Amino acid sequence: MSNNMAKIADARKTVEQLKLEVNIERMMISKAAADLMTYCEAHAKEDPLVTPLASENPFREKKIFCVII
Amino acid sequence: MRSPPIPEMATQEVQLNETLAHLKTESDNLKSKLEEERAKLHDVELHQVAEKVEGLGQFVMKTRRTLKGHGNKVLCMDWCKDKRRIVSSSQDGKVIVWDAFTTNKEHAVTMPCTWVMACAYAPSGCAVACGGLDNKCSVYPLSLDKNENLAAKKKSVAMHTNYLSACSFTNSDMQILTSSGDGTCALWDVESGQLLQSFHGHAADVLCLDLAPSETGNTFVSGGCDKKANVWDMRSGQCIQSFETHESDINSVRYYPSGDAFASGSDDATCRLYDLRADREVAIYSKESIIFGVSSVDFSLSGRLLFGGYNDYTINVWDVLKGTRVSILFGHENRVSTLRVSPDGTAFCTGSWDHTLRIWA
C-alpha cells in the first residue's frame, strides 16, 4: 500500500511538472533562428577562430615564450 | 496461514490503483499537449533561415601544443580565466595545472581515488575543484610556493551517493555546482560545505552540466543517461524545461554564448541544438559516416562554430547555423574525452584517452 502511495506522489509530481512545462511562453523558430543568426553575425569579427588574425593569436605565434620568474 | 484481505483494504487498494491510472492518463495527455504546443512553432528550419548567411571560409586548424604528463586517460579539463592556464584530471588520480603557452606543469595533485572525472578552475584562478569515484568534489587552493603540498589544504565540499560526473564554480569561488551518477545535481557553499539546493528530476546518472552565461540569469542545463537535457532554476531547484530527443546518453551540454540556446553531444553520434525560447530542438549535427559517440561539445566565441570531440578519436567542426560540417581534425590516438574553448576564443583544448591534451588553433 505504501508503495502505491509513493507511486501516486511521484505521479502527482510528474503531472505538476508537465503542467508547468506545457504552459511556458514560446517563440516561433523563424524568430528564434533569426536571433541566433544576428548574434553570430554581430560577433563574427571578434571570434578568433572564425575570423583568424594570425598576428594576434598567441597559440599560432612562432616565437617561443620566455617567462622570467 | 494468510487471512483473506479485509474488505476495507481491498477497496482502498482499488481506489489507489484507479488514482494511479487516472494520473498516468493525465500525464500522457499533458505530454501530447507539450508536443502539440512545440510543433506549432515549427514554421521553418534553422538552416533554411541561415541560407542567406555567408558561408565560412577554409579552415586551417591544427595542434599547436601537446601537453604530456598524465599517466593514464585524461577525463576532464577546464581553462583558467587568464586564458593560458589549464587544469586537467585523469584516470590515474592525478590533477595537473598547466601553462598552455609554455606547456609547463605548474602544479600536480594526487587524488585519493582513481577516475577523476571532473575538474574545474575557480574564477579567481586561485583554486581548482575536482572529484570522481570518491563521490565528492574537493577544492584545492593553488599555492604560489611550488614546494607546498597542495593536498594538505584540500577542502571537501560536495558529497553525493555516487560518482561525481561534472563540477563548475558559479560566478565566484564561493559556490560549486555538481552533477552525479546518483541522478541529482547540487549547489554547494564552498566555505561551509553546506548543500544550498538540490535538483531532482533525472531518471538516471547525470553526466554533464553547464551554467548559463551570467547575463542570462540563474539557470543551468544538465544532461544524463535518461537521454534528457533539463534546464533548471538555480534558486528554486525547479526544472523549467526538459528536452528528450536524443536516442542515447547525453555526455555533454554547453550554452550558446547568448544564453538563448544550448548544444548537446550524445552517444547516439549526434550533436543537437535546442533553442530555449522556442522550447525545442532546432538543429541536428550528424552524418551517416559518423557512428561513434560525442563525448564533449563547445562553441566558438560567436557561436558560429560547434566543436565536438568524438569517441572515434576525431574532432568534428560544425557550422551551427547551416548545419554542415566544416572540418574534421585528426591527431589524438584514442577517444577525445573532453573539449573546451578558451575564454577569449583563441583556441580550444582537448583531452584524450591517449593520455595527452592538445591545444588547437
Short mmCIF file of C-alpha atoms in Angstrom, two decimals:
data_model
loop_
_atom_site.label_atom_id
_atom_site.label_comp_id
_atom_site.label_asym_id
_atom_site.label_seq_id
_atom_site.Cartn_x
_atom_site.Cartn_y
_atom_site.Cartn_z
CA MET A 1 0.00 0.00 0.00
CA SER A 2 2.73 2.44 0.96
CA ASN A 3 4.39 1.55 -2.34
CA ASN A 4 1.27 2.70 -4.14
CA MET A 5 1.20 5.91 -2.08
CA ALA A 6 4.78 6.63 -3.15
CA LYS A 7 3.90 5.95 -6.78
CA ILE A 8 0.94 8.32 -6.53
CA ALA A 9 3.10 11.04 -5.01
CA ASP A 10 5.58 10.63 -7.88
CA ALA A 11 2.80 10.61 -10.48
CA ARG A 12 1.34 13.82 -9.00
CA LYS A 13 4.78 15.49 -9.17
CA THR A 14 5.14 14.42 -12.81
CA VAL A 15 1.73 15.86 -13.67
CA GLU A 16 2.52 19.18 -11.92
CA GLN A 17 5.90 19.37 -13.67
CA LEU A 18 4.33 18.71 -17.07
CA LYS A 19 1.68 21.39 -16.45
CA LEU A 20 4.46 23.91 -15.82
CA GLU A 21 6.32 22.87 -18.96
CA VAL A 22 3.21 22.99 -21.18
CA ASN A 23 2.32 26.50 -20.03
CA ILE A 24 5.56 28.35 -20.73
CA GLU A 25 5.68 31.08 -23.37
CA ARG A 26 7.21 30.05 -26.67
CA MET A 27 8.61 31.78 -29.73
CA MET A 28 8.38 30.74 -33.39
CA ILE A 29 11.54 29.12 -34.76
CA SER A 30 11.74 31.77 -37.50
CA LYS A 31 12.18 34.45 -34.84
CA ALA A 32 14.44 32.38 -32.57
CA ALA A 33 16.63 31.38 -35.54
CA ALA A 34 16.88 34.99 -36.72
CA ASP A 35 18.12 35.99 -33.27
CA LEU A 36 20.77 33.25 -33.26
CA MET A 37 21.96 34.43 -36.69
CA THR A 38 22.07 38.05 -35.58
CA TYR A 39 24.22 37.12 -32.60
CA CYS A 40 26.66 35.12 -34.76
CA GLU A 41 26.99 37.91 -37.31
CA ALA A 42 27.41 40.60 -34.67
CA HIS A 43 30.28 38.71 -33.03
CA ALA A 44 31.93 37.10 -36.06
CA LYS A 45 34.71 39.67 -36.32
CA GLU A 46 35.77 39.18 -32.70
CA ASP A 47 35.74 35.39 -32.96
CA PRO A 48 39.41 34.44 -33.48
CA LEU A 49 38.50 31.01 -34.85
CA VAL A 50 36.00 32.37 -37.40
CA THR A 51 37.99 35.46 -38.38
CA PRO A 52 41.59 34.40 -37.80
CA LEU A 53 44.10 37.15 -37.12
CA ALA A 54 47.26 35.08 -37.01
CA SER A 55 49.27 38.01 -35.76
CA GLU A 56 47.22 38.20 -32.61
CA ASN A 57 46.74 34.55 -31.71
CA PRO A 58 49.26 33.60 -29.01
CA PHE A 59 48.98 29.92 -29.87
CA ARG A 60 49.72 30.49 -33.54
CA GLU A 61 52.73 32.68 -32.94
CA LYS A 62 56.01 31.02 -33.85
CA LYS A 63 58.16 32.78 -31.27
CA ILE A 64 58.95 30.94 -28.07
CA PHE A 65 57.64 32.30 -24.83
CA CYS A 66 60.17 33.04 -22.15
CA VAL A 67 58.73 33.50 -18.73
CA ILE A 68 61.07 35.19 -16.34
CA ILE A 69 60.07 34.44 -12.79
CA MET B 1 -1.65 -19.03 7.13
CA ARG B 2 -2.65 -15.86 5.42
CA SER B 3 -6.01 -14.39 6.34
CA PRO B 4 -8.13 -13.10 3.48
CA PRO B 5 -7.76 -9.32 2.87
CA ILE B 6 -10.18 -7.19 4.88
CA PRO B 7 -12.81 -5.76 2.51
CA GLU B 8 -11.83 -2.17 3.52
CA MET B 9 -8.23 -2.68 2.49
CA ALA B 10 -9.27 -4.23 -0.79
CA THR B 11 -11.44 -1.22 -1.59
CA GLN B 12 -8.66 1.20 -0.70
CA GLU B 13 -6.25 -0.76 -2.89
CA VAL B 14 -8.63 -0.50 -5.83
CA GLN B 15 -9.09 3.22 -5.24
CA LEU B 16 -5.33 3.80 -5.16
CA ASN B 17 -4.89 1.90 -8.41
CA GLU B 18 -7.64 3.96 -10.00
CA THR B 19 -5.98 7.19 -8.87
CA LEU B 20 -2.67 5.99 -10.28
CA ALA B 21 -4.25 5.09 -13.62
CA HIS B 22 -6.02 8.46 -13.73
CA LEU B 23 -2.77 10.31 -13.06
CA LYS B 24 -1.00 8.29 -15.76
CA THR B 25 -3.65 9.28 -18.30
CA GLU B 26 -3.38 12.93 -17.27
CA SER B 27 0.39 12.69 -17.60
CA ASP B 28 0.17 11.15 -21.09
CA ASN B 29 -2.30 13.81 -22.19
CA LEU B 30 0.00 16.56 -20.97
CA LYS B 31 2.95 15.03 -22.84
CA SER B 32 0.90 15.05 -26.06
CA LYS B 33 -0.16 18.63 -25.39
CA LEU B 34 3.51 19.60 -24.89
CA GLU B 35 4.43 18.06 -28.26
CA GLU B 36 1.50 19.83 -29.91
CA GLU B 37 2.46 23.22 -28.49
CA ARG B 38 6.07 22.76 -29.56
CA ALA B 39 5.02 21.66 -33.06
CA LYS B 40 3.04 24.90 -33.54
CA LEU B 41 6.28 26.89 -33.57
CA HIS B 42 7.89 24.77 -36.26
CA ASP B 43 7.36 27.23 -39.11
CA VAL B 44 10.86 26.89 -40.56
CA GLU B 45 14.20 25.11 -40.10
CA LEU B 46 17.27 26.94 -38.76
CA HIS B 47 19.37 26.01 -41.78
CA GLN B 48 16.72 27.44 -44.10
CA VAL B 49 16.77 30.77 -42.27
CA ALA B 50 20.58 30.57 -42.45
CA GLU B 51 20.70 30.18 -46.23
CA LYS B 52 21.30 33.90 -46.61
CA VAL B 53 24.28 33.84 -44.22
CA GLU B 54 27.72 33.91 -45.79
CA GLY B 55 29.47 30.56 -45.86
CA LEU B 56 32.57 30.09 -43.74
CA GLY B 57 36.00 30.15 -45.35
CA GLN B 58 38.55 27.37 -45.44
CA PHE B 59 39.61 26.16 -42.05
CA VAL B 60 43.22 25.68 -41.11
CA MET B 61 43.18 24.47 -37.55
CA LYS B 62 45.84 22.22 -36.15
CA THR B 63 47.51 21.12 -32.96
CA ARG B 64 49.63 23.99 -31.66
CA ARG B 65 50.66 22.46 -28.31
CA THR B 66 50.68 18.95 -26.88
CA LEU B 67 50.58 18.58 -23.10
CA LYS B 68 52.21 15.35 -21.97
CA GLY B 69 52.44 14.21 -18.40
CA HIS B 70 49.39 12.25 -17.40
CA GLY B 71 50.00 8.56 -16.85
CA ASN B 72 46.57 7.47 -17.97
CA LYS B 73 43.35 8.58 -19.73
CA VAL B 74 42.62 12.30 -19.49
CA LEU B 75 38.97 12.60 -18.43
CA CYS B 76 38.32 16.30 -17.95
CA MET B 77 39.84 19.74 -18.37
CA ASP B 78 38.99 23.39 -17.78
CA TRP B 79 40.53 26.75 -18.69
CA CYS B 80 41.52 29.42 -16.23
CA LYS B 81 40.04 32.89 -16.86
CA ASP B 82 43.59 34.09 -17.61
CA LYS B 83 43.24 32.28 -20.98
CA ARG B 84 46.51 30.42 -20.61
CA ARG B 85 46.30 28.08 -17.65
CA ILE B 86 44.52 24.76 -17.78
CA VAL B 87 43.58 22.17 -15.18
CA SER B 88 43.20 18.54 -16.24
CA SER B 89 42.31 15.32 -14.44
CA SER B 90 42.97 11.72 -15.23
CA GLN B 91 42.06 8.10 -14.57
CA ASP B 92 45.31 7.70 -12.66
CA GLY B 93 44.10 10.07 -9.94
CA LYS B 94 46.31 12.99 -10.92
CA VAL B 95 45.13 16.56 -11.33
CA ILE B 96 47.62 18.81 -13.17
CA VAL B 97 47.67 22.57 -13.73
CA TRP B 98 49.48 23.59 -16.96
CA ASP B 99 50.60 26.78 -18.62
CA ALA B 100 49.22 26.15 -22.11
CA PHE B 101 51.58 28.71 -23.75
CA THR B 102 54.78 27.06 -22.50
CA THR B 103 53.35 23.54 -21.83
CA ASN B 104 54.98 23.66 -18.37
CA LYS B 105 53.29 21.91 -15.47
CA GLU B 106 52.72 24.32 -12.63
CA HIS B 107 51.01 22.15 -10.02
CA ALA B 108 50.19 18.49 -9.56
CA VAL B 109 47.94 16.85 -7.00
CA THR B 110 47.35 13.15 -6.46
CA MET B 111 43.77 12.42 -5.50
CA PRO B 112 42.98 9.54 -3.13
CA CYS B 113 40.81 7.95 -5.83
CA THR B 114 41.22 6.93 -9.44
CA TRP B 115 38.93 8.14 -12.26
CA VAL B 116 38.89 11.85 -11.50
CA MET B 117 36.05 12.54 -13.91
CA ALA B 118 35.52 16.18 -13.14
CA CYS B 119 37.69 19.22 -12.63
CA ALA B 120 37.13 22.95 -12.76
CA TYR B 121 39.13 26.15 -12.37
CA ALA B 122 37.90 28.75 -9.87
CA PRO B 123 37.02 32.15 -11.40
CA SER B 124 39.77 33.82 -9.35
CA GLY B 125 42.36 31.40 -10.73
CA CYS B 126 43.41 30.67 -7.16
CA ALA B 127 41.87 27.22 -6.73
CA VAL B 128 40.72 24.13 -8.58
CA ALA B 129 37.90 21.70 -7.82
CA CYS B 130 37.88 18.01 -8.71
CA GLY B 131 36.26 14.68 -7.94
CA GLY B 132 35.14 11.38 -9.38
CA LEU B 133 34.83 7.87 -7.96
CA ASP B 134 35.25 9.26 -4.45
CA ASN B 135 31.68 10.66 -4.82
CA LYS B 136 32.97 14.01 -3.64
CA CYS B 137 34.00 17.36 -5.02
CA SER B 138 37.06 18.81 -3.30
CA VAL B 139 38.62 22.24 -3.65
CA TYR B 140 42.41 22.75 -3.63
CA PRO B 141 43.75 26.30 -3.21
CA LEU B 142 46.68 26.80 -5.59
CA SER B 143 49.80 27.88 -3.82
CA LEU B 144 52.43 30.17 -5.32
CA ASP B 145 55.00 28.07 -3.49
CA LYS B 146 55.72 25.15 -5.81
CA ASN B 147 57.06 23.10 -2.93
CA GLU B 148 53.92 23.31 -0.86
CA ASN B 149 51.86 20.16 -0.60
CA LEU B 150 48.52 21.13 -2.13
CA ALA B 151 46.79 18.06 -0.73
CA ALA B 152 47.25 19.40 2.79
CA LYS B 153 44.94 22.38 2.18
CA LYS B 154 42.23 20.32 0.48
CA LYS B 155 38.64 21.15 1.34
CA SER B 156 35.87 18.59 0.88
CA VAL B 157 32.80 20.41 -0.41
CA ALA B 158 30.26 18.15 -2.09
CA MET B 159 29.06 14.70 -1.09
CA HIS B 160 27.00 12.57 -3.45
CA THR B 161 25.94 8.95 -3.15
CA ASN B 162 27.55 8.01 -6.44
CA TYR B 163 30.38 9.23 -8.70
CA LEU B 164 30.89 12.92 -9.43
CA SER B 165 30.48 13.42 -13.18
CA ALA B 166 30.92 17.19 -13.50
CA CYS B 167 31.54 20.29 -11.43
CA SER B 168 31.60 24.02 -12.06
CA PHE B 169 32.13 27.11 -9.91
CA THR B 170 29.33 29.63 -10.26
CA ASN B 171 30.20 33.30 -10.73
CA SER B 172 32.54 33.29 -7.74
CA ASP B 173 34.85 30.98 -5.82
CA MET B 174 32.13 30.68 -3.18
CA GLN B 175 29.72 28.20 -4.78
CA ILE B 176 30.05 24.99 -6.76
CA LEU B 177 27.50 23.18 -8.87
CA THR B 178 27.89 19.40 -9.20
CA SER B 179 26.28 16.55 -11.11
CA SER B 180 26.44 12.90 -10.15
CA GLY B 181 25.84 9.29 -11.04
CA ASP B 182 23.28 9.37 -8.24
CA GLY B 183 20.88 11.14 -10.63
CA THR B 184 20.99 14.57 -8.99
CA CYS B 185 22.70 17.92 -9.34
CA ALA B 186 23.51 20.07 -6.34
CA LEU B 187 24.66 23.57 -5.42
CA TRP B 188 27.15 23.86 -2.53
CA ASP B 189 28.68 26.59 -0.41
CA VAL B 190 32.46 26.10 -0.67
CA GLU B 191 33.39 27.58 2.70
CA SER B 192 30.97 25.55 4.84
CA GLY B 193 30.36 22.57 2.56
CA GLN B 194 26.65 23.18 3.05
CA LEU B 195 24.14 21.95 0.49
CA LEU B 196 22.30 25.05 -0.79
CA GLN B 197 19.95 23.45 -3.32
CA SER B 198 19.45 20.07 -4.89
CA PHE B 199 17.98 19.31 -8.29
CA HIS B 200 15.92 16.18 -8.76
CA GLY B 201 14.29 15.10 -11.99
CA HIS B 202 16.71 12.96 -13.99
CA ALA B 203 15.76 9.29 -14.02
CA ALA B 204 19.36 8.06 -14.25
CA ASP B 205 23.00 9.23 -13.94
CA VAL B 206 23.57 12.91 -14.69
CA LEU B 207 26.69 13.16 -16.84
CA CYS B 208 27.20 16.85 -17.55
CA LEU B 209 26.15 20.38 -16.73
CA ASP B 210 26.75 23.93 -17.89
CA LEU B 211 25.90 27.26 -16.29
CA ALA B 212 24.06 29.91 -18.30
CA PRO B 213 26.21 32.94 -19.23
CA SER B 214 25.97 35.34 -16.29
CA GLU B 215 23.94 37.94 -18.16
CA THR B 216 21.15 35.44 -18.70
CA GLY B 217 20.39 34.78 -15.07
CA ASN B 218 20.42 31.91 -12.65
CA THR B 219 19.87 28.81 -14.71
CA PHE B 220 21.90 25.81 -15.76
CA VAL B 221 21.41 22.85 -18.08
CA SER B 222 22.21 19.20 -17.31
CA GLY B 223 22.29 16.06 -19.46
CA GLY B 224 22.05 12.43 -18.44
CA CYS B 225 21.79 8.74 -19.16
CA ASP B 226 18.00 9.14 -19.31
CA LYS B 227 18.58 10.92 -22.70
CA LYS B 228 17.15 14.10 -21.25
CA ALA B 229 18.55 17.60 -21.10
CA ASN B 230 16.98 19.60 -18.28
CA VAL B 231 17.12 23.35 -17.69
CA TRP B 232 16.97 24.32 -14.01
CA ASP B 233 16.23 27.41 -11.93
CA MET B 234 19.16 27.57 -9.51
CA ARG B 235 17.27 29.37 -6.77
CA SER B 236 14.10 27.29 -6.61
CA GLY B 237 15.53 23.92 -7.67
CA GLN B 238 12.72 23.70 -10.22
CA CYS B 239 13.16 22.10 -13.63
CA ILE B 240 11.95 24.75 -16.08
CA GLN B 241 12.29 22.97 -19.42
CA SER B 242 13.10 19.42 -20.46
CA PHE B 243 14.18 18.05 -23.84
CA GLU B 244 14.17 14.40 -24.81
CA THR B 245 15.12 13.96 -28.46
CA HIS B 246 18.49 12.22 -28.18
CA GLU B 247 18.50 8.46 -28.63
CA SER B 248 21.16 7.71 -26.05
CA ASP B 249 23.15 9.13 -23.11
CA ILE B 250 23.88 12.85 -23.25
CA ASN B 251 27.59 13.23 -22.45
CA SER B 252 27.99 16.98 -22.80
CA VAL B 253 25.88 20.15 -22.75
CA ARG B 254 27.04 23.69 -23.47
CA TYR B 255 25.20 27.02 -23.66
CA TYR B 256 25.28 29.08 -26.83
CA PRO B 257 27.13 32.33 -25.94
CA SER B 258 23.95 34.45 -25.92
CA GLY B 259 22.32 32.08 -23.43
CA ASP B 260 19.27 31.61 -25.68
CA ALA B 261 20.18 28.07 -26.71
CA PHE B 262 22.38 25.13 -25.79
CA ALA B 263 24.11 22.30 -27.63
CA SER B 264 24.38 18.69 -26.56
CA GLY B 265 26.57 15.74 -27.56
CA SER B 266 25.43 12.16 -27.19
CA ASP B 267 26.36 8.50 -27.53
CA ASP B 268 23.85 8.48 -30.42
CA ALA B 269 26.67 10.10 -32.52
CA THR B 270 24.81 13.40 -32.93
CA CYS B 271 25.11 16.91 -31.55
CA ARG B 272 21.90 18.88 -31.28
CA LEU B 273 20.94 22.49 -30.75
CA TYR B 274 17.96 23.40 -28.54
CA ASP B 275 16.54 26.91 -28.55
CA LEU B 276 15.23 27.84 -25.11
CA ARG B 277 12.74 30.47 -26.29
CA ALA B 278 11.30 28.22 -29.00
CA ASP B 279 11.39 25.42 -26.41
CA ARG B 280 12.53 22.80 -28.93
CA GLU B 281 15.33 21.18 -30.83
CA VAL B 282 16.25 23.38 -33.81
CA ALA B 283 19.20 21.55 -35.37
CA ILE B 284 20.87 18.14 -35.54
CA TYR B 285 24.56 17.87 -36.44
CA SER B 286 25.16 14.42 -37.84
CA LYS B 287 26.43 12.46 -40.82
CA GLU B 288 25.87 8.86 -41.84
CA SER B 289 29.61 8.34 -41.69
CA ILE B 290 29.79 9.44 -38.05
CA ILE B 291 28.81 6.47 -35.92
CA PHE B 292 30.77 6.98 -32.72
CA GLY B 293 29.50 8.88 -29.71
CA VAL B 294 30.23 12.51 -28.95
CA SER B 295 31.94 12.98 -25.60
CA SER B 296 32.08 16.78 -25.41
CA VAL B 297 30.99 19.93 -27.23
CA ASP B 298 31.75 23.64 -27.09
CA PHE B 299 31.02 26.77 -29.14
CA SER B 300 33.45 29.26 -30.62
CA LEU B 301 33.17 32.81 -29.23
CA SER B 302 30.47 33.99 -31.66
CA GLY B 303 28.52 30.75 -31.51
CA ARG B 304 29.00 30.16 -35.23
CA LEU B 305 31.17 27.06 -34.80
CA LEU B 306 30.42 23.98 -32.69
CA PHE B 307 33.38 21.74 -31.87
CA GLY B 308 32.64 18.11 -30.98
CA GLY B 309 35.09 15.60 -29.55
CA TYR B 310 34.24 12.05 -30.60
CA ASN B 311 34.96 8.51 -29.45
CA ASP B 312 36.48 7.75 -32.88
CA TYR B 313 39.46 9.97 -31.89
CA THR B 314 38.42 12.90 -34.11
CA ILE B 315 37.08 16.42 -33.67
CA ASN B 316 34.28 17.49 -35.99
CA VAL B 317 33.74 21.21 -36.51
CA TRP B 318 30.14 22.19 -37.38
CA ASP B 319 28.63 25.35 -38.87
CA VAL B 320 25.97 25.91 -36.20
CA LEU B 321 23.65 27.92 -38.48
CA LYS B 322 23.89 25.92 -41.70
CA GLY B 323 24.12 22.52 -40.03
CA THR B 324 27.05 21.37 -42.15
CA ARG B 325 30.44 20.06 -41.10
CA VAL B 326 33.24 22.48 -41.95
CA SER B 327 36.22 20.48 -40.82
CA ILE B 328 37.41 17.22 -39.29
CA LEU B 329 40.55 17.26 -37.16
CA PHE B 330 42.86 14.33 -36.54
CA GLY B 331 45.65 13.93 -34.04
CA HIS B 332 44.58 12.09 -30.94
CA GLU B 333 45.37 8.40 -30.74
CA ASN B 334 42.38 7.45 -28.67
CA ARG B 335 38.96 8.80 -27.68
CA VAL B 336 38.58 12.53 -27.19
CA SER B 337 37.03 12.72 -23.74
CA THR B 338 36.86 16.44 -23.04
CA LEU B 339 36.88 19.69 -25.07
CA ARG B 340 36.73 23.36 -24.07
CA VAL B 341 37.22 26.59 -25.99
CA SER B 342 39.50 29.11 -24.25
CA PRO B 343 37.86 32.11 -22.52
CA ASP B 344 38.91 34.53 -25.29
CA GLY B 345 38.12 32.05 -28.06
CA THR B 346 41.65 31.96 -29.49
CA ALA B 347 41.97 28.19 -29.18
CA PHE B 348 40.32 25.08 -27.88
CA CYS B 349 41.80 22.31 -25.78
CA THR B 350 41.03 18.61 -25.97
CA GLY B 351 41.87 15.83 -23.55
CA SER B 352 42.05 12.21 -24.63
CA TRP B 353 42.29 8.61 -23.51
CA ASP B 354 45.71 8.73 -25.25
CA HIS B 355 46.97 10.46 -22.04
CA THR B 356 47.58 13.81 -23.71
CA LEU B 357 45.93 17.18 -24.08
CA ARG B 358 46.14 19.18 -27.28
CA ILE B 359 45.66 22.88 -27.94
CA TRP B 360 44.15 23.61 -31.37
CA ALA B 361 44.05 26.94 -33.18
#
